[in-house]
Amino acid sequence: MSKENWINEKCKEIEQQRKHAPQTMYRNIEEITGKRTFFSTGCIKAMNGDIIIDKEKILERWAEYIRELFKDDRKDHNIMKNNFAGPPIMKEEVETALKKMKHGKATGPVNISVELIEALEDFGIGKVTHFLNEIYDTGQIPTDLSKSIFIALPKKPGATECEIHRTISLMSHITKILLKIIMLRIRNKIKPEIAEEQCEFVEDTGT
């Protein structure tokens, strides 16, 4: 296994361990960076190459980098005025989305996990279904659900450039369920349009 692949595998483990196995997570971080910190040097480079050591300015630099990384470069943002309302979200769709989600993931800004929803069984699934339908009907996602927590893990010890870090995004599990449902609906719409010759690239389809 190459060093880059090894680091990627360790980062995936760290993401899973953040919530349920913090001690193991810290050991893995130390194994990757050589020190017990995400910022192994305690500093980061500004866009102009200057070294930043002030904690607040380091956070500002990371916010600047994340905005640049995910900015939308499209010139035109066409707003569709047609009514594209679809059928209400069903409990069965929530159940399917839950089955496709991995366990042991960090919960992000909202401390509600997949495991908690599953433990509440029909009651929990019903509450989530009702809540998601409110979002679906209004088109308004609550602020907490639209936020993500970004964690930066250096790809190599002593990294000072933002680009030499792997950014992990921790998103609310409720948001993940909604996105999973929308994705599955889209997939069901486009799947009949995909030719048999392309079946290798379609989930649950073999050659």
GROMACS .gro file of C-alpha atoms in nm, residues 2 6 12 23 29 43 50 57-58 60 75 79 93 104 107 136-137 140 149 168 172 178-179 184:
model
   24
    2SER     CA    1   0.137   0.343  -0.094
    6TRP     CA    2  -0.231   0.445   0.392
   12LYS     CA    3  -1.135   0.733   0.727
   23GLN     CA    4  -0.858   0.750   2.250
   29ILE     CA    5  -0.365   1.110   1.461
   43CYS     CA    6   0.095   2.737   1.218
   50ASP     CA    7   0.325   3.440   0.512
   57LYS     CA    8  -0.609   3.411   1.224
   58ILE     CA    9  -0.542   3.042   1.156
   60GLU     CA   10  -0.982   3.274   0.950
   75LYS     CA   11  -2.167   3.269  -1.408
   79ILE     CA   12  -3.390   3.017  -1.111
   93GLU     CA   13  -3.801   0.607   0.201
  104GLY     CA   14  -2.038   0.497   1.396
  107THR     CA   15  -2.305   1.349   1.420
  136TYR     CA   16  -3.947   1.942   0.156
  137ASP     CA   17  -4.272   2.141   0.145
  140GLN     CA   18  -3.628   2.586   0.395
  149ILE     CA   19  -1.793   2.101   1.071
  168ILE     CA   20  -1.322   1.600   0.655
  172SER     CA   21  -2.592   1.631   1.039
  178LEU     CA   22  -3.276   1.394   0.329
  179LEU     CA   23  -2.998   1.402   0.069
  184LEU     CA   24  -3.251   0.777  -0.458
   0.00000   0.00000   0.00000
